[in-house]
Amino acid sequence: MTYDMLAALRPLLTAEADAEAQATGTEPADLEQAVWLRLLEHLATDGTPVDPQGWLRRAVRAESRRNRRTARRERGYVGDEPAEDGDRGPEQTVLTAARHRALRDAVHRLPARCARLLDALLSPEDLTYREIAGELGISQGSVGPERSRCLGCLRRLLPPEVAAREVRG
């Protein structure tokens, strides 16, 4: 399979994915990516398809069917409790609360302008940049750069155990 063939298949794949994506409830780009991956797997095992355009159309429809089947099987969480793993014991709760206290204490040790900005950013009201700018009397465009400077100051104030990111994976 050559680069020219891939370049020739791209418009067809885009059109087919656009046509099928709405029925599956997925993004056309996600459908395209899945079909490209399927093509790479096919090339590795069976080589170049005899009829690349036909193969591509069939692959898009097969991925669409797979997405529809998956969507039918998936059910949203409808319980009263948040969908959170139950591994949070009392120790984890206490450690999280201690980190939050240390963070709030460090925020209040910052210069007044930074403390007010970070208090607004940490607010449970989840304020937008526009609301924060109005509250602090600064332009909306300066909220981001000011936030970056204030977070740098905050990192220097925080103890290493609070500033360290948790391992994710």
mmCIF file of C-alpha atoms in Angstrom:
data_model
loop_
_atom_site.group_PDB
_atom_site.id
_atom_site.type_symbol
_atom_site.label_atom_id
_atom_site.label_comp_id
_atom_site.label_asym_id
_atom_site.label_seq_id
_atom_site.Cartn_x
_atom_site.Cartn_y
_atom_site.Cartn_z
ATOM 1 C CA MET A 1 0.000 0.000 0.000
ATOM 2 C CA THR A 2 1.497 3.284 -1.040
ATOM 3 C CA TYR A 3 1.157 6.800 0.249
ATOM 4 C CA ASP A 4 -0.688 7.719 -2.961
ATOM 5 C CA MET A 5 -3.299 5.056 -2.291
ATOM 6 C CA LEU A 6 -3.759 6.288 1.287
ATOM 7 C CA ALA A 7 -4.096 9.858 0.042
ATOM 8 C CA ALA A 8 -6.681 8.700 -2.487
ATOM 9 C CA LEU A 9 -8.671 6.816 0.181
ATOM 10 C CA ARG A 10 -8.762 9.722 2.649
ATOM 11 C CA PRO A 11 -11.610 11.701 0.995
ATOM 12 C CA LEU A 12 -13.676 8.534 0.619
ATOM 13 C CA LEU A 13 -13.140 7.597 4.250
ATOM 14 C CA THR A 14 -14.035 11.109 5.395
ATOM 15 C CA ALA A 15 -17.257 11.064 3.392
ATOM 16 C CA GLU A 16 -18.232 7.573 4.538
ATOM 17 C CA ALA A 17 -17.461 8.336 8.180
ATOM 18 C CA ASP A 18 -19.468 11.572 8.019
ATOM 19 C CA ALA A 19 -22.419 9.675 6.574
ATOM 20 C CA GLU A 20 -22.341 6.856 9.151
ATOM 21 C CA ALA A 21 -21.270 8.675 12.314
ATOM 22 C CA GLN A 22 -24.553 10.400 13.068
ATOM 23 C CA ALA A 23 -26.445 7.107 13.139
ATOM 24 C CA THR A 24 -23.977 5.624 15.610
ATOM 25 C CA GLY A 25 -23.749 8.625 17.902
ATOM 26 C CA THR A 26 -19.986 8.862 17.495
ATOM 27 C CA GLU A 27 -17.732 11.532 16.107
ATOM 28 C CA PRO A 28 -16.738 11.109 12.446
ATOM 29 C CA ALA A 29 -13.067 11.527 13.388
ATOM 30 C CA ASP A 30 -13.332 8.633 15.876
ATOM 31 C CA LEU A 31 -14.882 6.440 13.228
ATOM 32 C CA GLU A 32 -12.148 7.396 10.751
ATOM 33 C CA GLN A 33 -9.451 6.599 13.278
ATOM 34 C CA ALA A 34 -10.952 3.177 13.987
ATOM 35 C CA VAL A 35 -11.077 2.360 10.267
ATOM 36 C CA TRP A 36 -7.480 3.495 9.705
ATOM 37 C CA LEU A 37 -6.426 1.217 12.549
ATOM 38 C CA ARG A 38 -8.433 -1.631 11.067
ATOM 39 C CA LEU A 39 -6.698 -1.025 7.713
ATOM 40 C CA LEU A 40 -3.262 -1.166 9.339
ATOM 41 C CA GLU A 41 -4.190 -4.452 11.021
ATOM 42 C CA HIS A 42 -5.465 -5.793 7.693
ATOM 43 C CA LEU A 43 -2.250 -4.765 5.923
ATOM 44 C CA ALA A 44 -0.159 -6.525 8.557
ATOM 45 C CA THR A 45 -2.071 -9.800 8.294
ATOM 46 C CA ASP A 46 -3.548 -10.008 4.788
ATOM 47 C CA GLY A 47 -1.707 -7.379 2.787
ATOM 48 C CA THR A 48 -3.257 -4.787 0.513
ATOM 49 C CA PRO A 49 -6.988 -5.301 -0.122
ATOM 50 C CA VAL A 50 -7.887 -6.277 -3.688
ATOM 51 C CA ASP A 51 -10.592 -3.577 -3.817
ATOM 52 C CA PRO A 52 -9.432 -0.847 -1.369
ATOM 53 C CA GLN A 53 -12.492 1.375 -1.886
ATOM 54 C CA GLY A 54 -14.932 -1.478 -1.335
ATOM 55 C CA TRP A 55 -12.958 -2.715 1.642
ATOM 56 C CA LEU A 56 -13.026 0.794 3.122
ATOM 57 C CA ARG A 57 -16.804 1.109 2.728
ATOM 58 C CA ARG A 58 -17.353 -2.286 4.347
ATOM 59 C CA ALA A 59 -14.967 -1.423 7.193
ATOM 60 C CA VAL A 60 -16.791 1.854 7.923
ATOM 61 C CA ARG A 61 -20.124 0.046 8.067
ATOM 62 C CA ALA A 62 -18.696 -2.704 10.254
ATOM 63 C CA GLU A 63 -17.268 -0.146 12.696
ATOM 64 C CA SER A 64 -20.611 1.655 12.714
ATOM 65 C CA ARG A 65 -22.429 -1.571 13.568
ATOM 66 C CA ARG A 66 -19.920 -2.313 16.323
ATOM 67 C CA ASN A 67 -20.414 1.189 17.781
ATOM 68 C CA ARG A 68 -24.220 0.789 17.694
ATOM 69 C CA ARG A 69 -24.018 -2.594 19.451
ATOM 70 C CA THR A 70 -21.727 -1.118 22.098
ATOM 71 C CA ALA A 71 -24.059 1.848 22.628
ATOM 72 C CA ARG A 72 -27.044 -0.485 23.075
ATOM 73 C CA ARG A 73 -25.222 -2.527 25.712
ATOM 74 C CA GLU A 74 -23.905 0.413 27.714
ATOM 75 C CA ARG A 75 -26.144 1.786 30.402
ATOM 76 C CA GLY A 76 -25.681 4.991 32.329
ATOM 77 C CA TYR A 77 -25.200 4.930 36.070
ATOM 78 C CA VAL A 78 -28.532 5.629 37.771
ATOM 79 C CA GLY A 79 -27.763 5.071 41.429
ATOM 80 C CA ASP A 80 -28.088 7.568 44.253
ATOM 81 C CA GLU A 81 -24.426 7.438 45.177
ATOM 82 C CA PRO A 82 -21.661 8.881 43.010
ATOM 83 C CA ALA A 83 -19.972 6.404 40.679
ATOM 84 C CA GLU A 84 -16.782 6.372 42.679
ATOM 85 C CA ASP A 85 -14.761 3.391 43.750
ATOM 86 C CA GLY A 86 -15.366 2.449 47.365
ATOM 87 C CA ASP A 87 -11.668 2.154 48.242
ATOM 88 C CA ARG A 88 -11.663 5.518 50.036
ATOM 89 C CA GLY A 89 -11.183 4.603 53.631
ATOM 90 C CA PRO A 90 -10.884 6.950 56.590
ATOM 91 C CA GLU A 91 -7.117 7.252 56.127
ATOM 92 C CA GLN A 92 -7.493 8.493 52.551
ATOM 93 C CA THR A 93 -10.201 10.955 53.601
ATOM 94 C CA VAL A 94 -7.996 12.392 56.360
ATOM 95 C CA LEU A 95 -4.970 12.676 54.064
ATOM 96 C CA THR A 96 -7.036 14.432 51.369
ATOM 97 C CA ALA A 97 -8.445 16.876 53.928
ATOM 98 C CA ALA A 98 -4.922 17.598 55.210
ATOM 99 C CA ARG A 99 -3.698 18.325 51.660
ATOM 100 C CA HIS A 100 -6.639 20.651 51.073
ATOM 101 C CA ARG A 101 -5.929 22.508 54.346
ATOM 102 C CA ALA A 102 -2.261 22.876 53.425
ATOM 103 C CA LEU A 103 -3.266 24.203 50.002
ATOM 104 C CA ARG A 104 -5.693 26.755 51.490
ATOM 105 C CA ASP A 105 -3.078 27.848 54.065
ATOM 106 C CA ALA A 106 -0.493 28.343 51.307
ATOM 107 C CA VAL A 107 -2.988 30.324 49.211
ATOM 108 C CA HIS A 108 -3.570 32.699 52.133
ATOM 109 C CA ARG A 109 0.194 33.243 52.529
ATOM 110 C CA LEU A 110 0.439 34.504 48.932
ATOM 111 C CA PRO A 111 0.423 38.212 48.092
ATOM 112 C CA ALA A 112 -3.100 39.654 48.325
ATOM 113 C CA ARG A 113 -3.677 39.819 44.562
ATOM 114 C CA CYS A 114 -2.711 36.158 44.077
ATOM 115 C CA ALA A 115 -4.664 35.024 47.137
ATOM 116 C CA ARG A 116 -7.832 36.685 45.847
ATOM 117 C CA LEU A 117 -7.360 35.227 42.358
ATOM 118 C CA LEU A 118 -6.722 31.674 43.561
ATOM 119 C CA ASP A 119 -9.595 31.894 46.058
ATOM 120 C CA ALA A 120 -11.841 32.781 43.138
ATOM 121 C CA LEU A 121 -10.440 29.915 41.049
ATOM 122 C CA LEU A 122 -10.884 27.430 43.911
ATOM 123 C CA SER A 123 -14.395 28.670 44.636
ATOM 124 C CA PRO A 124 -17.064 25.953 44.718
ATOM 125 C CA GLU A 125 -19.194 28.239 42.536
ATOM 126 C CA ASP A 126 -16.919 27.358 39.568
ATOM 127 C CA LEU A 127 -16.616 30.922 38.310
ATOM 128 C CA THR A 128 -15.736 31.685 34.693
ATOM 129 C CA TYR A 129 -12.768 33.875 33.768
ATOM 130 C CA ARG A 130 -15.206 36.658 32.919
ATOM 131 C CA GLU A 131 -16.800 36.469 36.391
ATOM 132 C CA ILE A 132 -13.411 36.317 38.097
ATOM 133 C CA ALA A 133 -12.160 39.327 36.109
ATOM 134 C CA GLY A 134 -15.271 41.295 37.062
ATOM 135 C CA GLU A 135 -14.929 40.345 40.718
ATOM 136 C CA LEU A 136 -11.253 41.301 40.880
ATOM 137 C CA GLY A 137 -11.489 44.366 38.644
ATOM 138 C CA ILE A 138 -8.975 43.127 36.064
ATOM 139 C CA SER A 139 -9.298 42.398 32.352
ATOM 140 C CA GLN A 140 -10.437 38.941 31.329
ATOM 141 C CA GLY A 141 -7.324 38.473 29.179
ATOM 142 C CA SER A 142 -5.012 38.936 32.152
ATOM 143 C CA VAL A 143 -6.641 36.247 34.314
ATOM 144 C CA GLY A 144 -4.724 33.386 32.618
ATOM 145 C CA PRO A 145 -1.232 34.939 32.769
ATOM 146 C CA GLU A 146 -1.859 36.133 36.321
ATOM 147 C CA ARG A 147 -3.047 32.638 37.259
ATOM 148 C CA SER A 148 0.177 31.153 35.870
ATOM 149 C CA ARG A 149 2.328 33.542 37.915
ATOM 150 C CA CYS A 150 0.313 32.911 41.063
ATOM 151 C CA LEU A 151 0.475 29.133 40.632
ATOM 152 C CA GLY A 152 4.261 29.391 40.324
ATOM 153 C CA CYS A 153 4.375 31.276 43.625
ATOM 154 C CA LEU A 154 2.048 28.710 45.180
ATOM 155 C CA ARG A 155 4.219 25.783 44.067
ATOM 156 C CA ARG A 156 7.190 27.331 45.844
ATOM 157 C CA LEU A 157 5.173 27.706 49.066
ATOM 158 C CA LEU A 158 3.651 24.245 49.170
ATOM 159 C CA PRO A 159 5.375 21.414 50.986
ATOM 160 C CA PRO A 160 6.546 18.684 48.594
ATOM 161 C CA GLU A 161 3.952 16.149 49.762
ATOM 162 C CA VAL A 162 1.120 18.528 48.850
ATOM 163 C CA ALA A 163 2.592 19.829 45.589
ATOM 164 C CA ALA A 164 3.404 16.346 44.255
ATOM 165 C CA ARG A 165 0.888 14.994 41.781
ATOM 166 C CA GLU A 166 -0.796 11.722 42.526
ATOM 167 C CA VAL A 167 0.204 8.770 40.382
ATOM 168 C CA ARG A 168 -2.389 8.165 37.682
ATOM 169 C CA GLY A 169 -2.756 5.256 35.430
#
